[in-house]
Amino acid sequence: MESHGQYAQQVVWTVVDTGIGPLLLAATPEGLVNVAFHATGTTRERALERLAARLGADPVEAPGSPLLAEAIRQMTAYLAGMRRDFDLALDWSLISGFNREVLRELASGVPYGSVVGYGDLASRVGQPAAAQAVGMAMGANPLPVVVPCHRVVESGGRIGGFGGGVDTKRQLLALEGVLPEPLF
């Protein structure tokens, strides 16, 4: 049996406890497919149900899976301030069209420690009037943190929304040196 053989045709997942709360990481043989915030109880169950429905396979809890090992290592290092970039295979199958184009531009064009406005990101993908659509793409991001939607802010520098909550967005931006650390 090849090294990934027992996980072929499966979606594997685990929950990693982090300083920003429990994160569900899910992977397929293609790569990391999903990161979900607040991954406890019903939130975790809903995320797993969505994955099963979208990918056509029941996710299998497999914290020791080689499909997850590098994602766990890199996420842990990033959140400890010891890593600036992710170098992971990504499975983009949960996102397509304009949303995928925007997220790929975000992942490749907005480096650690910087931010971009929704309108600026829309312009980068050749759709300067699509700032609201960029906001929708951020909300649909199946790979937050790895595809850094926390780096997208409103015009005038307002922080904007975030699927993991505004406090989590602030923590991530503080980790990257964009915002000061909260005092309490």
N, CA and C atoms as an extended XYZ file, in Angstrom:
552
Properties=species:S:1:pos:R:3:atomname:S:1:resname:S:1:resid:I:1 pbc="F F F"
N         0.852       -1.182        0.000 N   MET     1
C         0.000        0.000        0.000 CA  MET     1
C         0.893        1.240        0.000 C   MET     1
N         0.564        2.218       -0.845 N   GLU     2
C         1.344        3.450       -0.859 CA  GLU     2
C         1.088        4.246        0.411 C   GLU     2
N         1.918        5.252        0.667 N   SER     3
C         1.860        5.959        1.951 CA  SER     3
C         0.520        6.626        2.220 C   SER     3
N        -0.176        7.088        1.175 N   HIS     4
C        -1.463        7.738        1.394 CA  HIS     4
C        -2.624        6.811        1.068 C   HIS     4
N        -2.351        5.556        0.753 N   GLY     5
C        -3.363        4.638        0.268 CA  GLY     5
C        -4.597        4.522        1.133 C   GLY     5
N        -4.436        4.417        2.437 N   GLN     6
C        -5.604        4.233        3.275 CA  GLN     6
C        -6.477        5.479        3.329 C   GLN     6
N        -5.975        6.623        2.888 N   TYR     7
C        -6.759        7.853        2.928 CA  TYR     7
C        -7.266        8.262        1.555 C   TYR     7
N        -6.957        7.479        0.521 N   ALA     8
C        -7.388        7.818       -0.828 CA  ALA     8
C        -8.908        7.907       -0.866 C   ALA     8
N        -9.408        8.844       -1.665 N   GLN     9
C       -10.844        9.047       -1.845 CA  GLN     9
C       -11.545        9.440       -0.548 C   GLN     9
N       -10.841        9.962        0.395 N   GLN    10
C       -11.444       10.370        1.656 CA  GLN    10
C       -11.153       11.831        1.937 C   GLN    10
N       -11.959       12.350        2.828 N   VAL    11
C       -11.704       13.657        3.419 CA  VAL    11
C       -11.341       13.370        4.865 C   VAL    11
N       -10.165       13.807        5.282 N   VAL    12
C        -9.728       13.593        6.664 CA  VAL    12
C        -9.734       14.929        7.390 C   VAL    12
N        -9.934       14.869        8.687 N   TRP    13
C        -9.996       16.097        9.454 CA  TRP    13
C        -9.480       15.887       10.869 C   TRP    13
N        -9.156       17.019       11.483 N   THR    14
C        -8.812       17.043       12.898 CA  THR    14
C        -9.102       18.442       13.414 C   THR    14
N        -9.148       18.582       14.702 N   VAL    15
C        -9.285       19.889       15.338 CA  VAL    15
C        -7.984       20.190       16.057 C   VAL    15
N        -7.460       21.383       15.815 N   VAL    16
C        -6.216       21.836       16.429 CA  VAL    16
C        -6.562       22.961       17.400 C   VAL    16
N        -6.164       22.832       18.648 N   ASP    17
C        -6.371       23.906       19.627 CA  ASP    17
C        -5.313       24.969       19.394 C   ASP    17
N        -5.748       26.216       19.249 N   THR    18
C        -4.833       27.315       18.971 CA  THR    18
C        -5.168       28.516       19.840 C   THR    18
N        -4.324       29.506       19.782 N   GLY    19
C        -4.555       30.751       20.509 CA  GLY    19
C        -5.749       31.544       19.989 C   GLY    19
N        -6.247       31.202       18.804 N   ILE    20
C        -7.442       31.865       18.272 CA  ILE    20
C        -8.646       30.934       18.351 C   ILE    20
N        -8.524       29.883       19.137 N   GLY    21
C        -9.616       28.939       19.311 CA  GLY    21
C        -9.384       27.672       18.509 C   GLY    21
N       -10.274       26.697       18.680 N   PRO    22
C       -10.123       25.432       17.972 CA  PRO    22
C       -10.391       25.598       16.479 C   PRO    22
N        -9.461       25.112       15.660 N   LEU    23
C        -9.603       25.161       14.210 CA  LEU    23
C        -9.773       23.749       13.670 C   LEU    23
N       -10.766       23.562       12.828 N   LEU    24
C       -10.918       22.305       12.116 CA  LEU    24
C       -10.117       22.417       10.836 C   LEU    24
N        -9.214       21.473       10.613 N   LEU    25
C        -8.456       21.386        9.380 CA  LEU    25
C        -8.914       20.123        8.669 C   LEU    25
N        -9.262       20.254        7.391 N   ALA    26
C        -9.688       19.100        6.601 CA  ALA    26
C        -8.864       19.057        5.327 C   ALA    26
N        -8.543       17.835        4.892 N   ALA    27
C        -7.727       17.662        3.696 CA  ALA    27
C        -8.252       16.503        2.861 C   ALA    27
N        -7.930       16.576        1.590 N   THR    28
C        -8.173       15.499        0.633 CA  THR    28
C        -6.802       15.106        0.086 C   THR    28
N        -6.732       14.087       -0.739 N   PRO    29
C        -5.444       13.766       -1.354 CA  PRO    29
C        -4.876       14.923       -2.191 C   PRO    29
N        -5.717       15.873       -2.600 N   GLU    30
C        -5.257       17.038       -3.370 CA  GLU    30
C        -4.582       18.091       -2.496 C   GLU    30
N        -4.976       18.164       -1.222 N   GLY    31
C        -4.399       19.158       -0.321 CA  GLY    31
C        -5.381       19.609        0.734 C   GLY    31
N        -4.995       20.629        1.476 N   LEU    32
C        -5.861       21.208        2.509 CA  LEU    32
C        -7.093       21.775        1.808 C   LEU    32
N        -8.271       21.405        2.275 N   VAL    33
C        -9.499       21.804        1.601 CA  VAL    33
C       -10.346       22.756        2.441 C   VAL    33
N       -10.165       22.727        3.773 N   ASN    34
C       -11.017       23.559        4.618 CA  ASN    34
C       -10.347       23.852        5.955 C   ASN    34
N       -10.553       25.080        6.411 N   VAL    35
C       -10.192       25.516        7.755 CA  VAL    35
C       -11.458       26.139        8.317 C   VAL    35
N       -11.898       25.700        9.476 N   ALA    36
C       -13.112       26.240       10.078 CA  ALA    36
C       -12.820       26.701       11.501 C   ALA    36
N       -13.285       27.907       11.826 N   PHE    37
C       -13.119       28.489       13.155 CA  PHE    37
C       -14.122       27.909       14.145 C   PHE    37
N       -13.811       28.076       15.436 N   HIS    38
C       -14.727       27.736       16.531 CA  HIS    38
C       -15.228       26.299       16.407 C   HIS    38
N       -14.324       25.376       16.134 N   ALA    39
C       -14.660       24.010       15.762 CA  ALA    39
C       -14.967       23.125       16.966 C   ALA    39
N       -16.032       23.459       17.663 N   THR    40
C       -16.508       22.611       18.751 CA  THR    40
C       -18.001       22.374       18.555 C   THR    40
N       -18.504       21.314       19.148 N   GLY    41
C       -19.938       21.030       19.171 CA  GLY    41
C       -20.638       21.146       17.834 C   GLY    41
N       -21.730       21.889       17.845 N   THR    42
C       -22.560       21.989       16.636 CA  THR    42
C       -21.849       22.716       15.499 C   THR    42
N       -20.963       23.641       15.808 N   THR    43
C       -20.216       24.329       14.752 CA  THR    43
C       -19.340       23.323       14.001 C   THR    43
N       -18.673       22.460       14.726 N   ARG    44
C       -17.849       21.432       14.092 CA  ARG    44
C       -18.723       20.487       13.280 C   ARG    44
N       -19.838       20.052       13.839 N   GLU    45
C       -20.724       19.120       13.140 CA  GLU    45
C       -21.282       19.726       11.858 C   GLU    45
N       -21.658       20.997       11.899 N   ARG    46
C       -22.157       21.668       10.677 CA  ARG    46
C       -21.064       21.745        9.623 C   ARG    46
N       -19.841       22.054       10.032 N   ALA    47
C       -18.729       22.120        9.075 CA  ALA    47
C       -18.507       20.761        8.425 C   ALA    47
N       -18.569       19.695        9.201 N   LEU    48
C       -18.370       18.354        8.655 CA  LEU    48
C       -19.517       17.948        7.723 C   LEU    48
N       -20.739       18.327        8.080 N   GLU    49
C       -21.885       18.043        7.207 CA  GLU    49
C       -21.752       18.781        5.873 C   GLU    49
N       -21.319       20.038        5.913 N   ARG    50
C       -21.114       20.805        4.669 CA  ARG    50
C       -20.036       20.152        3.810 C   ARG    50
N       -18.946       19.728        4.445 N   LEU    51
C       -17.887       19.057        3.692 CA  LEU    51
C       -18.401       17.787        3.029 C   LEU    51
N       -19.146       16.985        3.759 N   ALA    52
C       -19.680       15.735        3.201 CA  ALA    52
C       -20.587       16.039        2.009 C   ALA    52
N       -21.450       17.024        2.158 N   ALA    53
C       -22.374       17.368        1.081 CA  ALA    53
C       -21.642       17.909       -0.142 C   ALA    53
N       -20.653       18.740        0.073 N   ARG    54
C       -19.947       19.377       -1.051 CA  ARG    54
C       -18.956       18.447       -1.727 C   ARG    54
N       -18.324       17.551       -0.963 N   LEU    55
C       -17.270       16.713       -1.525 CA  LEU    55
C       -17.720       15.277       -1.813 C   LEU    55
N       -18.919       14.911       -1.381 N   GLY    56
C       -19.437       13.588       -1.682 CA  GLY    56
C       -18.779       12.461       -0.924 C   GLY    56
N       -18.135       12.764        0.188 N   ALA    57
C       -17.501       11.739        1.018 CA  ALA    57
C       -17.650       12.141        2.475 C   ALA    57
N       -17.911       11.153        3.323 N   ASP    58
C       -17.999       11.438        4.749 CA  ASP    58
C       -16.605       11.713        5.296 C   ASP    58
N       -16.397       12.872        5.901 N   PRO    59
C       -15.088       13.162        6.485 CA  PRO    59
C       -14.766       12.177        7.618 C   PRO    59
N       -13.508       11.780        7.660 N   VAL    60
C       -13.032       10.825        8.661 CA  VAL    60
C       -12.074       11.547        9.596 C   VAL    60
N       -12.341       11.458       10.900 N   GLU    61
C       -11.418       12.066       11.861 CA  GLU    61
C       -10.125       11.263       11.847 C   GLU    61
N        -9.031       11.947       11.523 N   ALA    62
C        -7.741       11.259       11.382 CA  ALA    62
C        -6.600       12.208       11.718 C   ALA    62
N        -6.442       12.546       13.012 N   PRO    63
C        -5.414       13.517       13.379 CA  PRO    63
C        -4.002       13.103       12.996 C   PRO    63
N        -3.753       11.819       12.830 N   GLY    64
C        -2.424       11.350       12.461 CA  GLY    64
C        -2.226       11.179       10.966 C   GLY    64
N        -3.200       11.574       10.178 N   SER    65
C        -3.102       11.385        8.729 CA  SER    65
C        -1.940       12.170        8.138 C   SER    65
N        -1.186       11.548        7.242 N   PRO    66
C        -0.133       12.295        6.552 CA  PRO    66
C        -0.695       13.419        5.699 C   PRO    66
N        -1.975       13.345        5.356 N   LEU    67
C        -2.594       14.426        4.575 CA  LEU    67
C        -2.748       15.708        5.404 C   LEU    67
N        -2.735       15.571        6.720 N   LEU    68
C        -2.912       16.723        7.611 CA  LEU    68
C        -1.626       17.175        8.293 C   LEU    68
N        -0.632       16.331        8.324 N   ALA    69
C         0.557       16.582        9.143 CA  ALA    69
C         1.218       17.924        8.844 C   ALA    69
N         1.448       18.224        7.590 N   GLU    70
C         2.142       19.472        7.242 CA  GLU    70
C         1.262       20.688        7.520 C   GLU    70
N        -0.024       20.576        7.277 N   ALA    71
C        -0.938       21.690        7.566 CA  ALA    71
C        -0.954       21.991        9.064 C   ALA    71
N        -0.987       20.958        9.886 N   ILE    72
C        -0.957       21.145       11.343 CA  ILE    72
C         0.353       21.819       11.748 C   ILE    72
N         1.457       21.325       11.218 N   ARG    73
C         2.768       21.881       11.568 CA  ARG    73
C         2.857       23.352       11.174 C   ARG    73
N         2.462       23.669        9.952 N   GLN    74
C         2.577       25.049        9.486 CA  GLN    74
C         1.599       25.981       10.196 C   GLN    74
N         0.377       25.538       10.453 N   MET    75
C        -0.601       26.378       11.157 CA  MET    75
C        -0.103       26.670       12.572 C   MET    75
N         0.411       25.654       13.249 N   THR    76
C         0.928       25.835       14.606 CA  THR    76
C         2.095       26.823       14.613 C   THR    76
N         3.004       26.680       13.669 N   ALA    77
C         4.159       27.583       13.585 CA  ALA    77
C         3.725       29.004       13.252 C   ALA    77
N         2.783       29.167       12.338 N   TYR    78
C         2.294       30.500       11.987 CA  TYR    78
C         1.678       31.179       13.210 C   TYR    78
N         0.808       30.490       13.899 N   LEU    79
C         0.113       31.094       15.042 CA  LEU    79
C         1.040       31.321       16.237 C   LEU    79
N         2.202       30.665       16.241 N   ALA    80
C         3.210       30.906       17.279 CA  ALA    80
C         4.163       32.027       16.873 C   ALA    80
N         3.928       32.637       15.711 N   GLY    81
C         4.790       33.714       15.240 CA  GLY    81
C         6.107       33.225       14.659 C   GLY    81
N         6.193       31.935       14.328 N   MET    82
C         7.442       31.360       13.830 CA  MET    82
C         7.419       31.089       12.327 C   MET    82
N         6.328       31.458       11.680 N   ARG    83
C         6.192       31.236       10.245 CA  ARG    83
C         5.398       32.395        9.659 C   ARG    83
N         5.816       32.876        8.496 N   ARG    84
C         5.131       33.999        7.854 CA  ARG    84
C         4.266       33.579        6.677 C   ARG    84
N         4.616       32.487        6.035 N   ASP    85
C         3.915       32.038        4.839 CA  ASP    85
C         3.562       30.567        4.955 C   ASP    85
N         2.519       30.188        4.231 N   PHE    86
C         2.145       28.784        4.150 CA  PHE    86
C         2.636       28.240        2.816 C   PHE    86
N         3.164       27.044        2.860 N   ASP    87
C         3.620       26.355        1.655 CA  ASP    87
C         2.951       24.984        1.654 C   ASP    87
N         1.667       24.989        1.315 N   LEU    88
C         0.861       23.779        1.375 CA  LEU    88
C         0.175       23.526        0.041 C   LEU    88
N        -0.032       22.275       -0.281 N   ALA    89
C        -0.912       21.940       -1.393 CA  ALA    89
C        -2.332       22.292       -0.942 C   ALA    89
N        -3.075       22.966       -1.798 N   LEU    90
C        -4.447       23.361       -1.480 CA  LEU    90
C        -5.403       22.706       -2.464 C   LEU    90
N        -6.504       22.235       -1.948 N   ASP    91
C        -7.589       21.700       -2.765 CA  ASP    91
C        -8.619       22.820       -2.879 C   ASP    91
N        -8.733       23.404       -4.057 N   TRP    92
C        -9.614       24.552       -4.304 CA  TRP    92
C       -11.021       24.130       -4.707 C   TRP    92
N       -11.385       22.874       -4.543 N   SER    93
C       -12.659       22.379       -5.072 CA  SER    93
C       -13.896       22.966       -4.402 C   SER    93
N       -13.764       23.604       -3.252 N   LEU    94
C       -14.931       24.196       -2.589 CA  LEU    94
C       -15.240       25.606       -3.084 C   LEU    94
N       -14.449       26.116       -4.000 N   ILE    95
C       -14.629       27.499       -4.457 CA  ILE    95
C       -14.314       27.563       -5.949 C   ILE    95
N       -15.044       28.399       -6.671 N   SER    96
C       -14.824       28.475       -8.117 CA  SER    96
C       -15.089       29.886       -8.618 C   SER    96
N       -14.872       30.084       -9.899 N   GLY    97
C       -15.207       31.326      -10.572 CA  GLY    97
C       -14.493       32.541      -10.001 C   GLY    97
N       -15.238       33.643       -9.915 N   PHE    98
C       -14.704       34.912       -9.423 CA  PHE    98
C       -14.125       34.754       -8.028 C   PHE    98
N       -14.835       34.032       -7.152 N   ASN    99
C       -14.359       33.868       -5.775 CA  ASN    99
C       -12.979       33.207       -5.744 C   ASN    99
N       -12.792       32.176       -6.555 N   ARG   100
C       -11.492       31.498       -6.600 CA  ARG   100
C       -10.423       32.444       -7.131 C   ARG   100
N       -10.748       33.200       -8.159 N   GLU   101
C        -9.785       34.144       -8.739 CA  GLU   101
C        -9.334       35.167       -7.695 C   GLU   101
N       -10.290       35.695       -6.950 N   VAL   102
C        -9.978       36.687       -5.909 CA  VAL   102
C        -9.119       36.060       -4.810 C   VAL   102
N        -9.492       34.865       -4.366 N   LEU   103
C        -8.743       34.220       -3.284 CA  LEU   103
C        -7.335       33.834       -3.721 C   LEU   103
N        -7.168       33.427       -4.943 N   ARG   104
C        -5.816       33.118       -5.441 CA  ARG   104
C        -4.962       34.383       -5.491 C   ARG   104
N        -5.558       35.498       -5.922 N   GLU   105
C        -4.821       36.771       -5.937 CA  GLU   105
C        -4.454       37.175       -4.510 C   GLU   105
N        -5.371       37.018       -3.598 N   LEU   106
C        -5.104       37.345       -2.198 CA  LEU   106
C        -3.946       36.497       -1.669 C   LEU   106
N        -3.994       35.204       -1.929 N   ALA   107
C        -2.962       34.286       -1.417 CA  ALA   107
C        -1.587       34.608       -1.986 C   ALA   107
N        -1.528       34.995       -3.236 N   SER   108
C        -0.224       35.228       -3.864 CA  SER   108
C         0.232       36.680       -3.809 C   SER   108
N        -0.699       37.611       -3.645 N   GLY   109
C        -0.341       39.012       -3.806 CA  GLY   109
C        -0.428       39.910       -2.598 C   GLY   109
N        -0.826       39.374       -1.451 N   VAL   110
C        -0.929       40.203       -0.242 CA  VAL   110
C        -0.096       39.529        0.845 C   VAL   110
N         1.151       39.955        0.982 N   PRO   111
C         2.076       39.256        1.890 CA  PRO   111
C         1.805       39.521        3.370 C   PRO   111
N         2.393       38.671        4.153 N   TYR   112
C         2.383       38.769        5.613 CA  TYR   112
C         2.698       40.212        6.025 C   TYR   112
N         1.943       40.710        6.998 N   GLY   113
C         2.217       42.034        7.540 CA  GLY   113
C         1.663       43.185        6.719 C   GLY   113
N         0.847       42.884        5.718 N   SER   114
C         0.250       43.943        4.916 CA  SER   114
C        -1.251       43.719        4.810 C   SER   114
N        -1.953       44.746        4.378 N   VAL   115
C        -3.398       44.650        4.159 CA  VAL   115
C        -3.734       45.223        2.801 C   VAL   115
N        -4.927       44.912        2.332 N   VAL   116
C        -5.436       45.405        1.066 CA  VAL   116
C        -6.918       45.728        1.258 C   VAL   116
N        -7.397       46.731        0.555 N   GLY   117
C        -8.817       47.064        0.605 CA  GLY   117
C        -9.625       46.179       -0.338 C   GLY   117
N       -10.911       46.065       -0.058 N   TYR   118
C       -11.787       45.270       -0.910 CA  TYR   118
C       -11.750       45.794       -2.351 C   TYR   118
N       -11.833       47.109       -2.512 N   GLY   119
C       -11.805       47.708       -3.847 CA  GLY   119
C       -10.479       47.497       -4.547 C   GLY   119
N        -9.394       47.596       -3.799 N   ASP   120
C        -8.072       47.363       -4.392 CA  ASP   120
C        -7.938       45.924       -4.878 C   ASP   120
N        -8.439       44.989       -4.106 N   LEU   121
C        -8.376       43.587       -4.504 CA  LEU   121
C        -9.244       43.350       -5.738 C   LEU   121
N       -10.401       44.012       -5.794 N   ALA   122
C       -11.260       43.910       -6.976 CA  ALA   122
C       -10.521       44.416       -8.212 C   ALA   122
N        -9.813       45.522       -8.080 N   SER   123
C        -9.042       46.064       -9.204 CA  SER   123
C        -7.943       45.104       -9.640 C   SER   123
N        -7.322       44.440       -8.698 N   ARG   124
C        -6.234       43.507       -9.023 CA  ARG   124
C        -6.697       42.342       -9.901 C   ARG   124
N        -7.985       41.993       -9.797 N   VAL   125
C        -8.507       40.907      -10.633 CA  VAL   125
C        -9.297       41.444      -11.824 C   VAL   125
N        -9.101       42.739      -12.118 N   GLY   126
C        -9.707       43.326      -13.301 CA  GLY   126
C       -11.179       43.666      -13.186 C   GLY   126
N       -11.688       43.769      -11.963 N   GLN   127
C       -13.098       44.089      -11.727 CA  GLN   127
C       -13.206       45.239      -10.720 C   GLN   127
N       -12.763       46.452      -11.095 N   PRO   128
C       -12.672       47.543      -10.122 CA  PRO   128
C       -13.984       47.933       -9.438 C   PRO   128
N       -15.121       47.591      -10.014 N   ALA   129
C       -16.406       47.934       -9.395 CA  ALA   129
C       -16.956       46.800       -8.527 C   ALA   129
N       -16.172       45.785       -8.285 N   ALA   130
C       -16.674       44.589       -7.610 CA  ALA   130
C       -16.249       44.466       -6.153 C   ALA   130
N       -16.107       45.581       -5.445 N   ALA   131
C       -15.677       45.517       -4.044 CA  ALA   131
C       -16.628       44.680       -3.193 C   ALA   131
N       -17.938       44.823       -3.410 N   GLN   132
C       -18.886       44.027       -2.620 CA  GLN   132
C       -18.747       42.544       -2.942 C   GLN   132
N       -18.520       42.226       -4.207 N   ALA   133
C       -18.330       40.828       -4.592 CA  ALA   133
C       -17.064       40.264       -3.958 C   ALA   133
N       -16.042       41.100       -3.811 N   VAL   134
C       -14.833       40.662       -3.114 CA  VAL   134
C       -15.167       40.346       -1.657 C   VAL   134
N       -15.994       41.166       -1.042 N   GLY   135
C       -16.430       40.887        0.324 CA  GLY   135
C       -17.142       39.552        0.427 C   GLY   135
N       -17.982       39.242       -0.562 N   MET   136
C       -18.666       37.946       -0.581 CA  MET   136
C       -17.651       36.805       -0.739 C   MET   136
N       -16.633       37.022       -1.570 N   ALA   137
C       -15.588       36.007       -1.755 CA  ALA   137
C       -14.853       35.756       -0.444 C   ALA   137
N       -14.595       36.818        0.323 N   MET   138
C       -13.916       36.644        1.605 CA  MET   138
C       -14.786       35.810        2.535 C   MET   138
N       -16.086       36.082        2.539 N   GLY   139
C       -17.002       35.325        3.387 CA  GLY   139
C       -17.122       33.865        2.981 C   GLY   139
N       -16.845       33.573        1.712 N   ALA   140
C       -16.936       32.201        1.204 CA  ALA   140
C       -15.604       31.461        1.261 C   ALA   140
N       -14.564       32.115        1.756 N   ASN   141
C       -13.224       31.526        1.777 CA  ASN   141
C       -13.215       30.234        2.603 C   ASN   141
N       -12.971       29.078        1.957 N   PRO   142
C       -12.935       27.834        2.715 CA  PRO   142
C       -11.602       27.591        3.428 C   PRO   142
N       -10.622       28.474        3.182 N   LEU   143
C        -9.275       28.269        3.726 CA  LEU   143
C        -8.765       29.499        4.475 C   LEU   143
N        -9.577       30.058        5.401 N   PRO   144
C        -9.103       31.249        6.102 CA  PRO   144
C        -7.795       30.980        6.847 C   PRO   144
N        -7.077       32.008        7.091 N   VAL   145
C        -5.740       32.038        7.688 CA  VAL   145
C        -4.720       31.637        6.626 C   VAL   145
N        -4.869       30.465        6.014 N   VAL   146
C        -3.940       30.031        4.971 CA  VAL   146
C        -4.090       30.920        3.740 C   VAL   146
N        -5.321       31.157        3.328 N   VAL   147
C        -5.629       32.158        2.301 CA  VAL   147
C        -6.124       33.353        3.116 C   VAL   147
N        -5.267       34.353        3.298 N   PRO   148
C        -5.384       35.327        4.397 CA  PRO   148
C        -6.454       36.412        4.229 C   PRO   148
N        -7.725       36.022        4.298 N   CYS   149
C        -8.794       37.007        4.179 CA  CYS   149
C        -8.796       38.000        5.346 C   CYS   149
N        -8.087       37.685        6.421 N   HIS   150
C        -7.963       38.638        7.525 CA  HIS   150
C        -7.165       39.883        7.104 C   HIS   150
N        -6.441       39.796        5.988 N   ARG   151
C        -5.648       40.929        5.499 CA  ARG   151
C        -6.456       41.885        4.622 C   ARG   151
N        -7.729       41.629        4.442 N   VAL   152
C        -8.580       42.494        3.623 CA  VAL   152
C        -9.381       43.395        4.563 C   VAL   152
N        -9.258       44.700        4.342 N   VAL   153
C        -9.895       45.685        5.213 CA  VAL   153
C       -10.766       46.629        4.393 C   VAL   153
N       -11.608       47.356        5.094 N   GLU   154
C       -12.487       48.324        4.442 CA  GLU   154
C       -11.702       49.563        4.038 C   GLU   154
N       -12.317       50.339        3.166 N   SER   155
C       -11.686       51.605        2.774 CA  SER   155
C       -11.546       52.485        4.012 C   SER   155
N       -10.534       53.310        4.032 N   GLY   156
C       -10.268       54.152        5.188 CA  GLY   156
C        -9.604       53.391        6.321 C   GLY   156
N        -9.282       52.106        6.109 N   GLY   157
C        -8.566       51.343        7.117 CA  GLY   157
C        -9.427       50.694        8.177 C   GLY   157
N       -10.762       50.832        8.082 N   ARG   158
C       -11.608       50.128        9.060 CA  ARG   158
C       -11.396       48.631        8.896 C   ARG   158
N       -11.491       47.916        9.996 N   ILE   159
C       -11.105       46.502        9.991 CA  ILE   159
C       -12.049       45.630        9.168 C   ILE   159
N       -13.332       45.911        9.148 N   GLY   160
C       -14.272       45.086        8.390 CA  GLY   160
C       -14.629       43.813        9.126 C   GLY   160
N       -15.437       43.001        8.490 N   GLY   161
C       -15.903       41.764        9.100 CA  GLY   161
C       -14.924       40.623        8.898 C   GLY   161
N       -15.280       39.477        9.495 N   PHE   162
C       -14.431       38.304        9.391 CA  PHE   162
C       -15.223       37.097        9.865 C   PHE   162
N       -15.142       36.004        9.119 N   GLY   163
C       -15.877       34.790        9.459 CA  GLY   163
C       -15.515       34.212       10.818 C   GLY   163
N       -14.304       34.426       11.267 N   GLY   164
C       -13.872       33.933       12.573 CA  GLY   164
C       -14.152       34.910       13.691 C   GLY   164
N       -14.786       36.047       13.343 N   GLY   165
C       -15.075       37.094       14.317 CA  GLY   165
C       -14.041       38.200       14.256 C   GLY   165
N       -14.473       39.408       14.536 N   VAL   166
C       -13.594       40.573       14.452 CA  VAL   166
C       -12.445       40.469       15.453 C   VAL   166
N       -12.686       39.898       16.630 N   ASP   167
C       -11.597       39.750       17.602 CA  ASP   167
C       -10.495       38.839       17.057 C   ASP   167
N       -10.887       37.779       16.377 N   THR   168
C        -9.901       36.880       15.770 CA  THR   168
C        -9.131       37.600       14.673 C   THR   168
N        -9.836       38.398       13.878 N   LYS   169
C        -9.175       39.168       12.822 CA  LYS   169
C        -8.149       40.109       13.437 C   LYS   169
N        -8.534       40.766       14.512 N   ARG   170
C        -7.589       41.654       15.209 CA  ARG   170
C        -6.371       40.886       15.718 C   ARG   170
N        -6.584       39.704       16.279 N   GLN   171
C        -5.469       38.887       16.777 CA  GLN   171
C        -4.518       38.518       15.644 C   GLN   171
N        -5.060       38.120       14.509 N   LEU   172
C        -4.216       37.738       13.377 CA  LEU   172
C        -3.442       38.927       12.834 C   LEU   172
N        -4.091       40.085       12.747 N   LEU   173
C        -3.403       41.287       12.262 CA  LEU   173
C        -2.355       41.755       13.274 C   LEU   173
N        -2.630       41.584       14.562 N   ALA   174
C        -1.625       41.921       15.576 CA  ALA   174
C        -0.436       40.963       15.484 C   ALA   174
N        -0.696       39.681       15.277 N   LEU   175
C         0.370       38.690       15.110 CA  LEU   175
C         1.299       39.092       13.969 C   LEU   175
N         0.726       39.637       12.889 N   GLU   176
C         1.498       40.017       11.731 CA  GLU   176
C         2.075       41.440       11.843 C   GLU   176
N         1.820       42.113       12.961 N   GLY   177
C         2.391       43.434       13.176 CA  GLY   177
C         1.625       44.573       12.523 C   GLY   177
N         0.432       44.300       12.010 N   VAL   178
C        -0.373       45.334       11.365 CA  VAL   178
C        -1.099       46.177       12.406 C   VAL   178
N        -1.529       45.549       13.481 N   LEU   179
C        -2.216       46.224       14.582 CA  LEU   179
C        -1.416       46.006       15.856 C   LEU   179
N        -1.542       46.915       16.810 N   PRO   180
C        -0.892       46.660       18.099 CA  PRO   180
C        -1.610       45.524       18.821 C   PRO   180
N        -0.879       44.833       19.673 N   GLU   181
C        -1.482       43.795       20.503 CA  GLU   181
C        -2.519       44.439       21.423 C   GLU   181
N        -3.658       43.787       21.619 N   PRO   182
C        -4.629       44.335       22.578 CA  PRO   182
C        -4.042       44.411       23.976 C   PRO   182
N        -4.461       45.410       24.718 N   LEU   183
C        -3.969       45.560       26.086 CA  LEU   183
C        -4.608       44.562       27.036 C   LEU   183
N        -5.786       44.089       26.709 N   PHE   184
C        -6.470       43.103       27.565 CA  PHE   184
C        -7.370       42.234       26.739 C   PHE   184
